[in-house]
Coordinates of C-alpha atoms and ligand atoms in Angstrom, one line a residue:
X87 CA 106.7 110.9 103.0
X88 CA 109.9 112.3 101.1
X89 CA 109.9 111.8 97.4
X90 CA 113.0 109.5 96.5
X91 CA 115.4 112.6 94.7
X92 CA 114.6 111.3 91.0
X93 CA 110.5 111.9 91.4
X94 CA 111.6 114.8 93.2
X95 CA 113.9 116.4 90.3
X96 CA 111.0 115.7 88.0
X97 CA 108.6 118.3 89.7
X98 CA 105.2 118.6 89.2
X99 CA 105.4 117.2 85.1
X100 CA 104.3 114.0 85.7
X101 CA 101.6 114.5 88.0
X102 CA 98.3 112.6 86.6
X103 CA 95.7 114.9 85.2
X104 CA 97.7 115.5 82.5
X105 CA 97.5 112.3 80.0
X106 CA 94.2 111.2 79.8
X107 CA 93.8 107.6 80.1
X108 CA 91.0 105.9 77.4
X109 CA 87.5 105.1 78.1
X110 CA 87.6 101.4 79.4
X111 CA 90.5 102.2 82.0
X112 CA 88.4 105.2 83.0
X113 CA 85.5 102.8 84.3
X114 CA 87.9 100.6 86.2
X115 CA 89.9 104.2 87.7
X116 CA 86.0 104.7 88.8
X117 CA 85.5 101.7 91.0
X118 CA 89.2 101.7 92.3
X119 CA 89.1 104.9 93.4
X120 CA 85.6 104.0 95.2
X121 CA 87.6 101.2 96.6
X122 CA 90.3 103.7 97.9
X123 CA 87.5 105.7 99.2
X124 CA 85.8 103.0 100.4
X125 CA 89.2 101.8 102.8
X126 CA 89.8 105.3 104.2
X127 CA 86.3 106.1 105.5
X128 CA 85.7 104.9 108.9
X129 CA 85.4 101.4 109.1
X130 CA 82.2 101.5 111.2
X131 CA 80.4 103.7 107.9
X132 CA 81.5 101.2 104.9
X133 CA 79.3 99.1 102.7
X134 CA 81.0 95.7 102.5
X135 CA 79.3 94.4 99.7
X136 CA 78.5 97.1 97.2
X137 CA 74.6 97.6 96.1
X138 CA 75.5 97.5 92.2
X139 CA 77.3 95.1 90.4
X140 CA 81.0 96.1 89.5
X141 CA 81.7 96.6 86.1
X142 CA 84.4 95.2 84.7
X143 CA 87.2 95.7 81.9
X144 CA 86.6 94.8 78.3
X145 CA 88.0 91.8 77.7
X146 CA 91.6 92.2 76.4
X147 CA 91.8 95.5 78.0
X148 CA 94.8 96.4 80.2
X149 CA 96.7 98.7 82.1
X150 CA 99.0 101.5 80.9
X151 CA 101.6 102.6 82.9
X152 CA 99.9 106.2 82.6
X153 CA 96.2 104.3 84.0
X154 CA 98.2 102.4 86.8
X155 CA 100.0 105.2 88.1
X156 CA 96.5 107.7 88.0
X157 CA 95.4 105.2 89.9
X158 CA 98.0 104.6 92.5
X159 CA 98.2 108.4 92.9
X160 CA 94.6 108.3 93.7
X161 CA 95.0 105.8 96.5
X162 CA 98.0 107.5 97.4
X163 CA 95.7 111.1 98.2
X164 CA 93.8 108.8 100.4
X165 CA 96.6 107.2 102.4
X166 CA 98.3 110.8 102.5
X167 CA 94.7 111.7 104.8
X168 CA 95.0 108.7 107.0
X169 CA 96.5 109.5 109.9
X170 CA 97.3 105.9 110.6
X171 CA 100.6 107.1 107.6
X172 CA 102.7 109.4 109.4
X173 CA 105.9 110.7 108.3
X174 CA 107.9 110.1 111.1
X175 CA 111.0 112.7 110.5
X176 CA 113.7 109.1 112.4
X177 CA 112.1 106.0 110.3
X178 CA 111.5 107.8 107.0
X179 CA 115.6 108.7 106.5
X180 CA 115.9 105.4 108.0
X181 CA 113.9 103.5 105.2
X182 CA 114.8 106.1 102.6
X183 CA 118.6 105.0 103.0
X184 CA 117.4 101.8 102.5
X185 CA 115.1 102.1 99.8
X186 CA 117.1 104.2 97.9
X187 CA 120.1 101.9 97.3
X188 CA 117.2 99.5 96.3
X189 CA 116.5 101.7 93.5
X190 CA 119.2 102.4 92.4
X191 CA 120.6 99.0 92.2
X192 CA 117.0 97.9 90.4
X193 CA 118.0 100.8 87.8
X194 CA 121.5 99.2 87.2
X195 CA 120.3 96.0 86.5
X196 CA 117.2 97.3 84.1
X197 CA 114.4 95.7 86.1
X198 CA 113.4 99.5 86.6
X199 CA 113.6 100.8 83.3
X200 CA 113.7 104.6 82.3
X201 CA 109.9 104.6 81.3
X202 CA 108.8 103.1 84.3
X203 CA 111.1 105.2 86.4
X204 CA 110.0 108.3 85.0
X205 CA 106.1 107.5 84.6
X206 CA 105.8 105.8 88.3
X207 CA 105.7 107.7 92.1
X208 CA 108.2 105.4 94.0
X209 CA 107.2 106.4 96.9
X210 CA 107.2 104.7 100.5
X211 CA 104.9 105.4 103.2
X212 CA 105.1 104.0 106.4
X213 CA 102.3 102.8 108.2
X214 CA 101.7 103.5 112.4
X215 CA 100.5 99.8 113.0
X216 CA 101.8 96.7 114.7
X217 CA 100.7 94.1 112.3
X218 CA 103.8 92.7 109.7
X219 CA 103.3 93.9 106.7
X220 CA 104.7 95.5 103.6
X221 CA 102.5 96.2 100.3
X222 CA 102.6 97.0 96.9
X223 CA 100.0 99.6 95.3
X224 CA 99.9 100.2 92.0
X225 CA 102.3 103.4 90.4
X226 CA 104.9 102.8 92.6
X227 CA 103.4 103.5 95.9
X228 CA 104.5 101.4 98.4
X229 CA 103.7 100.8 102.0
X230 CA 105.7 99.1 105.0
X231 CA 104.1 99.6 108.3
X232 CA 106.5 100.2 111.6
X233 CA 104.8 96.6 113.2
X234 CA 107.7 95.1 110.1
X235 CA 110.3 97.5 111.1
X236 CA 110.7 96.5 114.6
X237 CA 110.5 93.0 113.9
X238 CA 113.3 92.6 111.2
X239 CA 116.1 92.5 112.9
X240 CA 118.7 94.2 111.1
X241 CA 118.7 96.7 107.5
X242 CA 119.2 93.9 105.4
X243 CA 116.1 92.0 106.4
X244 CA 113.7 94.6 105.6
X245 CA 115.7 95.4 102.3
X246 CA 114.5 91.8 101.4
X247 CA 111.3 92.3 102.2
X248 CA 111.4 95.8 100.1
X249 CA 112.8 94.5 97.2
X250 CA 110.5 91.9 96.7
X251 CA 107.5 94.4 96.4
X252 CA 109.5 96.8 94.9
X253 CA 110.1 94.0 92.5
X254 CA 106.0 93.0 92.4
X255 CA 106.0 97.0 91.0
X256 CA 109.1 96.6 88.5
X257 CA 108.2 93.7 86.1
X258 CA 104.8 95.3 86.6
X259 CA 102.9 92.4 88.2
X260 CA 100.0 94.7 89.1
X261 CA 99.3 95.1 85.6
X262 CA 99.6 91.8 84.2
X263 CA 97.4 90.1 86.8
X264 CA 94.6 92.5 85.6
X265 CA 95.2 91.7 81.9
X266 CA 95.0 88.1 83.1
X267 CA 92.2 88.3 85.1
X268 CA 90.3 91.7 83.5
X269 CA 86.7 90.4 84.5
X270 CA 87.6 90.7 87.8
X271 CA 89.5 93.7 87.9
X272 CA 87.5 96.1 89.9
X273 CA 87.0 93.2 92.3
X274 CA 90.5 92.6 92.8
X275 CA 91.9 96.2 93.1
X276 CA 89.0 97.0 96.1
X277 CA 90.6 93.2 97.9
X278 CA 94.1 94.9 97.3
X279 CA 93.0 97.7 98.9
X280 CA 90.7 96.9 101.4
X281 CA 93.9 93.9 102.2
X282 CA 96.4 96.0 102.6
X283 CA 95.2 99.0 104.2
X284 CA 92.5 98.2 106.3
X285 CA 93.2 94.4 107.4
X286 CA 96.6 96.1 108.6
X287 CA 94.5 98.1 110.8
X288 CA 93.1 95.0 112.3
X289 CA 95.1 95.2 115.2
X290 CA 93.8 98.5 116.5
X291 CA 91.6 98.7 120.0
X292 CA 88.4 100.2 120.3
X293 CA 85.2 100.5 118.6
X294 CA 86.4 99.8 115.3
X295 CA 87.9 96.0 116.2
X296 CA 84.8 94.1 115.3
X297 CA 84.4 95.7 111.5
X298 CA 87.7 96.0 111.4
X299 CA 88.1 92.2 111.4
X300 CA 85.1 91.6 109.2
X301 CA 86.5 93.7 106.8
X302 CA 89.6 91.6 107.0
X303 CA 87.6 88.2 106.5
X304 CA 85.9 89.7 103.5
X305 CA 88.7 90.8 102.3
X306 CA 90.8 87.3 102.7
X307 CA 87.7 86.1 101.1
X308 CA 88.4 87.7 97.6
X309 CA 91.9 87.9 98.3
X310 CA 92.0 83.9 97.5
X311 CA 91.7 84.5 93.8
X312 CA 93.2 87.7 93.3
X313 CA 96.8 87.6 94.9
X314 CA 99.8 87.7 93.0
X315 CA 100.2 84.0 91.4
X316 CA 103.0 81.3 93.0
X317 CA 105.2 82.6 89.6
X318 CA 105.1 85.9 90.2
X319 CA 105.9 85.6 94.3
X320 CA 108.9 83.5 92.7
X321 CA 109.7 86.1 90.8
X322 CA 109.6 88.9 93.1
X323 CA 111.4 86.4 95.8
X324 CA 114.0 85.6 92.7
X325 CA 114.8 89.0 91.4
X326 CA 114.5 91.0 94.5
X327 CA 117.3 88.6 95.9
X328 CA 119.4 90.2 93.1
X329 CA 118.7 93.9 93.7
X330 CA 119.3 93.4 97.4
X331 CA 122.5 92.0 96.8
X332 CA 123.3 94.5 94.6
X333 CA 122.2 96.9 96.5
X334 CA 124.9 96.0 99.0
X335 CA 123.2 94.5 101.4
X336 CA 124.0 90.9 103.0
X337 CA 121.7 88.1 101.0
X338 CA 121.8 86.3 104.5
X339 CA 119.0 88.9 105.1
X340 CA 117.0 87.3 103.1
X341 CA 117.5 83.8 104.4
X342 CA 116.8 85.5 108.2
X343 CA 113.9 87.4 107.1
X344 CA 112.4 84.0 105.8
X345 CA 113.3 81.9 109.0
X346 CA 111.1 84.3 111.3
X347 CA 108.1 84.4 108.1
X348 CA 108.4 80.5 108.8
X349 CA 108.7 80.4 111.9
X350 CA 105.5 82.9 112.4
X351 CA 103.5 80.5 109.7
X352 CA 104.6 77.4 111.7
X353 CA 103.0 79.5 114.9
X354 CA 99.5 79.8 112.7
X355 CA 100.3 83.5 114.0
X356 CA 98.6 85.4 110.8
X357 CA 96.4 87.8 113.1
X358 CA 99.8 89.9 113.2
X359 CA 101.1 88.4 109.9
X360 CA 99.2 90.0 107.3
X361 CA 102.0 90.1 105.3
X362 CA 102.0 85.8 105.3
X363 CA 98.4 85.9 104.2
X364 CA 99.4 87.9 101.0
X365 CA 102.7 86.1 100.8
X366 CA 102.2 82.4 102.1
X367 CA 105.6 80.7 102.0
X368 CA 105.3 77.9 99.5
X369 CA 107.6 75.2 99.8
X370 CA 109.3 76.3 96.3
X371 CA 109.9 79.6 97.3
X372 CA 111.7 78.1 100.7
X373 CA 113.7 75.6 98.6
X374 CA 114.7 78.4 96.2
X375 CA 116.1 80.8 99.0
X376 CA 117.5 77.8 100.8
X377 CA 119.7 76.8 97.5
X378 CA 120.5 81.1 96.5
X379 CA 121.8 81.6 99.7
X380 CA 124.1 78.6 100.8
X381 CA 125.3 78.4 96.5
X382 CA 127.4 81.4 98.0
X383 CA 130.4 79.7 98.5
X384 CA 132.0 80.5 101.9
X385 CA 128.6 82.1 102.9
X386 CA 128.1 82.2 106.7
X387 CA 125.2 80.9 108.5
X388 CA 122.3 83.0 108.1
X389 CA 122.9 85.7 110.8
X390 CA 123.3 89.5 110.3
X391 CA 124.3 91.3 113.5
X392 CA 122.1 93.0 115.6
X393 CA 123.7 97.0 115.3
X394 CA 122.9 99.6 117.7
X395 CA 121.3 101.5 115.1
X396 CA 119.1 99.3 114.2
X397 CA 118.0 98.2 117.4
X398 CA 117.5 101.9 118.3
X399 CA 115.2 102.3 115.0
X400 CA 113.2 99.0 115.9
X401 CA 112.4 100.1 119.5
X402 CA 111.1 103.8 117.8
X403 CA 108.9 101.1 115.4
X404 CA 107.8 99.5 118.2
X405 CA 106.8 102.9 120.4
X406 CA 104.8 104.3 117.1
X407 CA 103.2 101.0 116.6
X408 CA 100.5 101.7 119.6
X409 CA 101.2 99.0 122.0
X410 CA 99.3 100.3 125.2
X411 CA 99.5 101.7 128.4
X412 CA 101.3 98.1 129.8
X413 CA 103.7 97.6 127.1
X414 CA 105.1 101.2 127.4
X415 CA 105.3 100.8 131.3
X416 CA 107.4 97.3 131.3
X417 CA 109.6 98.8 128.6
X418 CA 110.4 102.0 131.1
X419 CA 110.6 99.4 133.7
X420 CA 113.1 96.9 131.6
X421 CA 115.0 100.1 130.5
X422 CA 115.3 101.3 134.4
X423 CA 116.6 98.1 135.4
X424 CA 118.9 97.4 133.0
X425 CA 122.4 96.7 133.7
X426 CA 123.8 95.0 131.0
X427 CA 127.2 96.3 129.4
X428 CA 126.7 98.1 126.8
X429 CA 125.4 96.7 123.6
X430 CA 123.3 97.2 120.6
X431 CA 120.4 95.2 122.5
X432 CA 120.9 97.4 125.6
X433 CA 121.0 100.6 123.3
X434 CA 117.4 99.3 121.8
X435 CA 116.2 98.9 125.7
X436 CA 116.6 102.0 126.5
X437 CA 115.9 104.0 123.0
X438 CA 112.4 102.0 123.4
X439 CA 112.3 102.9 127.6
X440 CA 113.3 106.8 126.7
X441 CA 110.3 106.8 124.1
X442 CA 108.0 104.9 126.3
X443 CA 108.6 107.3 128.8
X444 CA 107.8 110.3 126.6
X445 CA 104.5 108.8 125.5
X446 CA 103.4 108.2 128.9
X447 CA 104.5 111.8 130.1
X448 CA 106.6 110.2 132.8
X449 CA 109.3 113.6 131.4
X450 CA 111.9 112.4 134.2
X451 CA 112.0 109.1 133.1
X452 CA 112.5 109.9 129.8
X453 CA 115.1 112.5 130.2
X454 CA 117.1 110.2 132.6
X455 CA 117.0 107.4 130.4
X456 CA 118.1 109.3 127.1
X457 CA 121.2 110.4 129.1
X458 CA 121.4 106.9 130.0
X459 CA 121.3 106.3 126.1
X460 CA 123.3 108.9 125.2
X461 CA 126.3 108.0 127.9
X462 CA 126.5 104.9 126.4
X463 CA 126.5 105.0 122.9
X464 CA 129.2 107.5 122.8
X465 CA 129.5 111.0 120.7
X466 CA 129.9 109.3 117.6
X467 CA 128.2 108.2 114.7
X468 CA 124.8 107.4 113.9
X469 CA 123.5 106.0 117.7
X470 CA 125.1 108.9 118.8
X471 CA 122.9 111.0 116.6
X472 CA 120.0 109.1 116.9
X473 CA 120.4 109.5 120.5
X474 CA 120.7 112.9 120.1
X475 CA 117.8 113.4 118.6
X476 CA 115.8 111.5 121.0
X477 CA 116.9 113.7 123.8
X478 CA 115.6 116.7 121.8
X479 CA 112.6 115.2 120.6
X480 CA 111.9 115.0 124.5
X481 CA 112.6 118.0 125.6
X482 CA 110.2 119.0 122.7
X483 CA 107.3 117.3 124.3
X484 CA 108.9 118.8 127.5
X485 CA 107.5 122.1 126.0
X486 CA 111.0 122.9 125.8
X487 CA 112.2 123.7 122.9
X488 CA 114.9 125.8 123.8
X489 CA 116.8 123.0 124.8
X490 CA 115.7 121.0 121.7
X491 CA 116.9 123.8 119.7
X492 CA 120.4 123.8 121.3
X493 CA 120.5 119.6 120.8
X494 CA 120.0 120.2 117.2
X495 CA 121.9 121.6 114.2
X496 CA 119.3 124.0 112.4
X497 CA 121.5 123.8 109.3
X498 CA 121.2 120.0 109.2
X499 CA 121.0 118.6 105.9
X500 CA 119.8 115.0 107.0
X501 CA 116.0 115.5 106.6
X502 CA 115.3 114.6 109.8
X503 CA 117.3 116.7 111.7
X504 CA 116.2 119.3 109.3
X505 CA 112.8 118.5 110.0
X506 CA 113.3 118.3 113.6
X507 CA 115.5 121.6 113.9
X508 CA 112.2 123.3 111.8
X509 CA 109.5 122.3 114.1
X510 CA 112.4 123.3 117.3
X511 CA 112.2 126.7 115.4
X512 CA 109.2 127.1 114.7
X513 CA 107.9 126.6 118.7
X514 CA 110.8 128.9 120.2
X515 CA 110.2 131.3 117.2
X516 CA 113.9 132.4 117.7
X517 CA 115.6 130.2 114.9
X518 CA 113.3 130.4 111.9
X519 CA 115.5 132.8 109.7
X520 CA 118.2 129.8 110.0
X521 CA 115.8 127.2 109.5
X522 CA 114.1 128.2 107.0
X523 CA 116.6 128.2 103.7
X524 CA 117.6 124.9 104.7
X525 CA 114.0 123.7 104.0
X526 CA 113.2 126.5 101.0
X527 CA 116.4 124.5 99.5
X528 CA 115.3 121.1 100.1
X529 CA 111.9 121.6 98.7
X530 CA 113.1 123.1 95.8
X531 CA 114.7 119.5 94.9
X532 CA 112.2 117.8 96.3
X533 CA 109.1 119.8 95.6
X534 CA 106.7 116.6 96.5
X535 CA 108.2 116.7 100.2
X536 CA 104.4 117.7 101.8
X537 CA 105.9 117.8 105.3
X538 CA 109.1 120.1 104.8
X539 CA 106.3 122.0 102.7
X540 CA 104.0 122.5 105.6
X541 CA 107.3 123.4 108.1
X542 CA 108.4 126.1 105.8
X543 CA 105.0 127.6 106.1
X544 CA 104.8 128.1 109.5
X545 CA 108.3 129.1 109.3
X546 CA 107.5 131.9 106.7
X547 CA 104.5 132.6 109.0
X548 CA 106.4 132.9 112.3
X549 CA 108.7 135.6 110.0
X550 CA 106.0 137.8 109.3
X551 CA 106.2 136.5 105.9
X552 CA 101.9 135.7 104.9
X553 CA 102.4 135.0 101.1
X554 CA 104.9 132.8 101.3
X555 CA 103.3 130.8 104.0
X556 CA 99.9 130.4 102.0
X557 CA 101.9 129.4 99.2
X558 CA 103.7 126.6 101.0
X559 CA 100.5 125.4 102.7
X560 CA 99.1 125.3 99.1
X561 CA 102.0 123.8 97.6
X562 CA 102.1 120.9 100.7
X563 CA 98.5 120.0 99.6
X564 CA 99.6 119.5 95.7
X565 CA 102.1 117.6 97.1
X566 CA 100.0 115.2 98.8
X567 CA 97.5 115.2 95.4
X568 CA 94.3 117.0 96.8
X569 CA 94.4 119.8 94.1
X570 CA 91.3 120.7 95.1
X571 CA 92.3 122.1 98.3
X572 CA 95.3 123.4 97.1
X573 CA 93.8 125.5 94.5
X574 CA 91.8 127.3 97.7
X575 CA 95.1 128.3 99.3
X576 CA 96.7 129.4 96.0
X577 CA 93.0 131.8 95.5
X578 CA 93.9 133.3 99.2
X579 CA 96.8 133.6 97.9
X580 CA 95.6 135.8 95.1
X581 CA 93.2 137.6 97.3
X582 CA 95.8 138.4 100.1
X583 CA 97.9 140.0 97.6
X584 CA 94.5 142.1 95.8
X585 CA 93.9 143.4 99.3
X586 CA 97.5 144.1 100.5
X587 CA 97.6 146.2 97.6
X588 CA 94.8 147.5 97.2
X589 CA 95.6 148.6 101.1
X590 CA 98.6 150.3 99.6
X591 CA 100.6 147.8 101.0
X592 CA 103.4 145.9 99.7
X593 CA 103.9 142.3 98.5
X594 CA 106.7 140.2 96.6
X595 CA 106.1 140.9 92.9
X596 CA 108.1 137.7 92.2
X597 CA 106.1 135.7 95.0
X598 CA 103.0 137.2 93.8
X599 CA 103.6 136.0 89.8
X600 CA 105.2 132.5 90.9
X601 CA 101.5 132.4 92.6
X602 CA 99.5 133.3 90.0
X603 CA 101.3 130.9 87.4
X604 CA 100.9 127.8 89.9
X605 CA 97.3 129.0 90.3
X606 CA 96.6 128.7 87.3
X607 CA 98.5 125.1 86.7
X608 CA 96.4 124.0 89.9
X609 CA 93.1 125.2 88.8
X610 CA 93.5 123.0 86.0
X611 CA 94.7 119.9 88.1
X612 CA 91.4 120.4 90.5
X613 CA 88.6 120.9 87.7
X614 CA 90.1 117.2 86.3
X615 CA 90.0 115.9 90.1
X616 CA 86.4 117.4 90.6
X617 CA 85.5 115.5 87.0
X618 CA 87.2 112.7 87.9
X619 CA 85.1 111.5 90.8
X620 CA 83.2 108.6 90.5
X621 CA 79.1 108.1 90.8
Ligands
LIG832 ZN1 105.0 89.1 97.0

């Protein structure tokens, strides 16, 4: 995932390791990072019940914004490891441009105040599932997963949905329920956990279904006691209304967002609803949207129109979400057949029948119906680009990437394209010199960027380039928090540039001493990471 710009301009300073939390804290930061463990090993391999009894928190203990966000970075190094969390280069600028504004308009109005936007990650990761759901984790980590994306159906419904858990972060929910409830702490953060990360993975097929599901029901099981209270869903509903809106986006949103969460509820439909199960829709919190949206005088009806954009980013969301073999194949089919006029529904039939088509291979189908795409949506403007970028991103899988170079602008500054253009350049090995500043720049304001990271190594690599590419590799694992690995890529590193020399070669004396001084910043981080694991 990107970091938003303001982590981003803060570096590598407020990276945990460096402010130690106290005793007490460290005990629970033990068993929730257990619990993190616990929720990315395979699902087949975990413990449900653990042997020993938890401990819990001293009584009147709680949580300090350094302790929460050690903690959230820890899940955060286990989620950054699942591949289930992809950083899909079209949904992440997507939900970045929404997320952002969210941000923003939260720092305007105070809820996120300068400590908390300094000491927290504020980071979104989007999760390759089909269930609905969006989560909260503690330090400013948050997760929507691409089953809620295609279901919203416009920007504004989702930047409800976001701003009520950025909101859950912001007047620091998290940490008051475990002040209020500090016996049950550990408890509660391994049902967080184990609710939001692997009953959203109850939807997958295979081998894992079964456990998958009893994980879920033990899960639900704790999660009776330990979700956020009635108040503080209020809240969240109350004040995330107000950074929406302030955000720019259209409060009917809200309203629509909450129709289809009713509707779903009325359905009993909470296999693919995890996100009602943690948020069940009260009848105060439907009264209360009810009365903020129609006290808008001259408000229209709760609608937000269906864009062409939109639609084209919920059909991507619905290809990454895994839907099978059949799905894919009546979504070519719809998008073959379709002769409707042209309209932001028809542009989402055939975005989703272009993609469908690439996944299953079917290459004609998919180039025939991006054309399709691209005819109709015009040259203009953000479906034309998205369009665009489809088409390349086919020819890509097409194996080739000399016509995915010449779709894209390798000097694109939309991270994206950027991304996009990189990987082009990277497989034709023809472009890298171009593509490569763009991404040296990027990650140099935003240094926690492990995918542009990663790019830029095999970028320096194709260039001949081998300390610079170690370097990024290393600096791509720092930025997804596994300083342990990255401390082995900064000592080959170190090594490469002992024997260049010592082979009376030459190296970068500037690389070669940026090296050694992250080494040794690294080193530090990894010894506290190696101390730092539980049992
Ligand atoms: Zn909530």
């Amino acid at each position: 995932m990107p970091a938003p710009p303001s982590a981003a301009a803060r570096g590598t300073s407020s990276l945990p390791g460096q402010r130690r939390p106290r005793r007490g804290a460290r005990v629970a930061l033990a068993v929730a990072l257990a619990a993190a463990q616990l929720a990315a090993v395979p699902l087949h391999a975990q413990t449900l019940t653990p042997a020993r009894p938890l401990p819990g928190l001293g009584d009147g203990a709680e949580m300090s914004t350094g302790t929460e966000r050690e903690l959230g970075d820890r899940i955060a190094r286990e989620l950054y490891r699942d591949p289930d969390f992809v950083d899909d280069p079209v949904l992440a600028d997507y939900v970045q441009g929404i997320w952002q504004p969210l941000l923003a308009a939260a720092r305007q109005r105070g809820e996120l105040t300068p400590e908390l936007d300094e000491r927290f990650a504020w980071v979104l990761l989007i999760g390759r599932d089909r269930s609905i759901n969006a989560f909260a984790l503690p330090g400013g980590y948050l997760g929507v997963n691409t089953g809620l994306i295609a279901i919203v159906g416009s920007r504004d419904e989702l930047a409800s949905v976001l701003a009520h858990e950025l909101t859950h972060v912001t007047q620091r929910h998290i940490s008051r329920m475990l002040t209020q409830q500090s016996r049950q702490m550990p408890l509660m953060l391994a049902a967080m956990l184990l609710g939001g990360l692997a009953m959203s993975k109850s939807g997958r097929s295979g081998g894992d279904l079964g456990s998958a599901m009893m994980v879920g029901g033990q899960a639900m099981a704790m999660q009776k006691q330990l979700d956020f209270s009635r108040d503080m869903e209020r809240e969240a509903d109350r004040i995330g209304f107000g950074v929406m809106s302030q955000a720019g986006f259209a409060p009917q949103g809200a309203a629509v967002m909450f129709e289809k969460l009713q509707y779903a509820s009325r359905l009993n439909d909470n296999g693919s609803y995890p996100y009602l199960r943690s948020h069940p829709l009260t009848s105060e919190r439907i009264t209360e949207m009810q009365a903020r949206v129609q006290f808008r005088e001259g408000a229209p009806p709760p609608t937000v129109a269906l864009t062409p954009e939109h639609a084209m980013i919920a059909a991507r969301a619905r290809v990454l979400g895994r839907p099978g073999v059949d799905l894919l194949r009546q979504w070519v089919q719809a998008a073959q057949g379709s002769t409707a006029p042209a309209s932001a529904a028809t542009a989402g039939t055939l975005y989703a029948g272009a993609m469908a088509a690439r996944e299953l291979r079917d290459l004609p189908a998919a180039r025939s119906l991006a054309q399709k795409l691209r005819t109709q949506v015009g040259t203009a403007g953000e479906p034309a680009r998205l369009a665009r970028l489809l088409a390349a991103e086919i020819e890509m899988g097409a194996g080739n990437a000399p016509a995915a170079v010449a779709l894209l602008d390798v000097r694109a500054k939309t991270r994206g394209e950027m991304l996009m253009a990189g990987q082009a350049a990277l497989l034709t090995r023809t472009h890298a010199a171009e593509a490569a500043p763009v991404l040296r720049d990027w990650v140099a304001t935003h240094p926690r960027d492990a995918t542009v990271w990663r790019l830029l190594g095999g970028l320096y690599d194709v260039e001949g380039d081998t300390l610079r590419a170690i370097r990024a590799e290393a600096e791509a694992q720092v930025a997804q928090l596994d300083y342990v690995a990255a401390r082995d890529r900064f000592r080959a590193a170190q090594d490469y540039v002992r024997e260049t020399t010592a082979k009376g070669g030459r190296v970068d004396h500037i690389e070669a001493s940026i090296v050694d001084v992250r080494a040794r910043e690294i080193e530090r981080l990894a010894r506290e990471q190696m101390e730092e694991k539980p049992m």
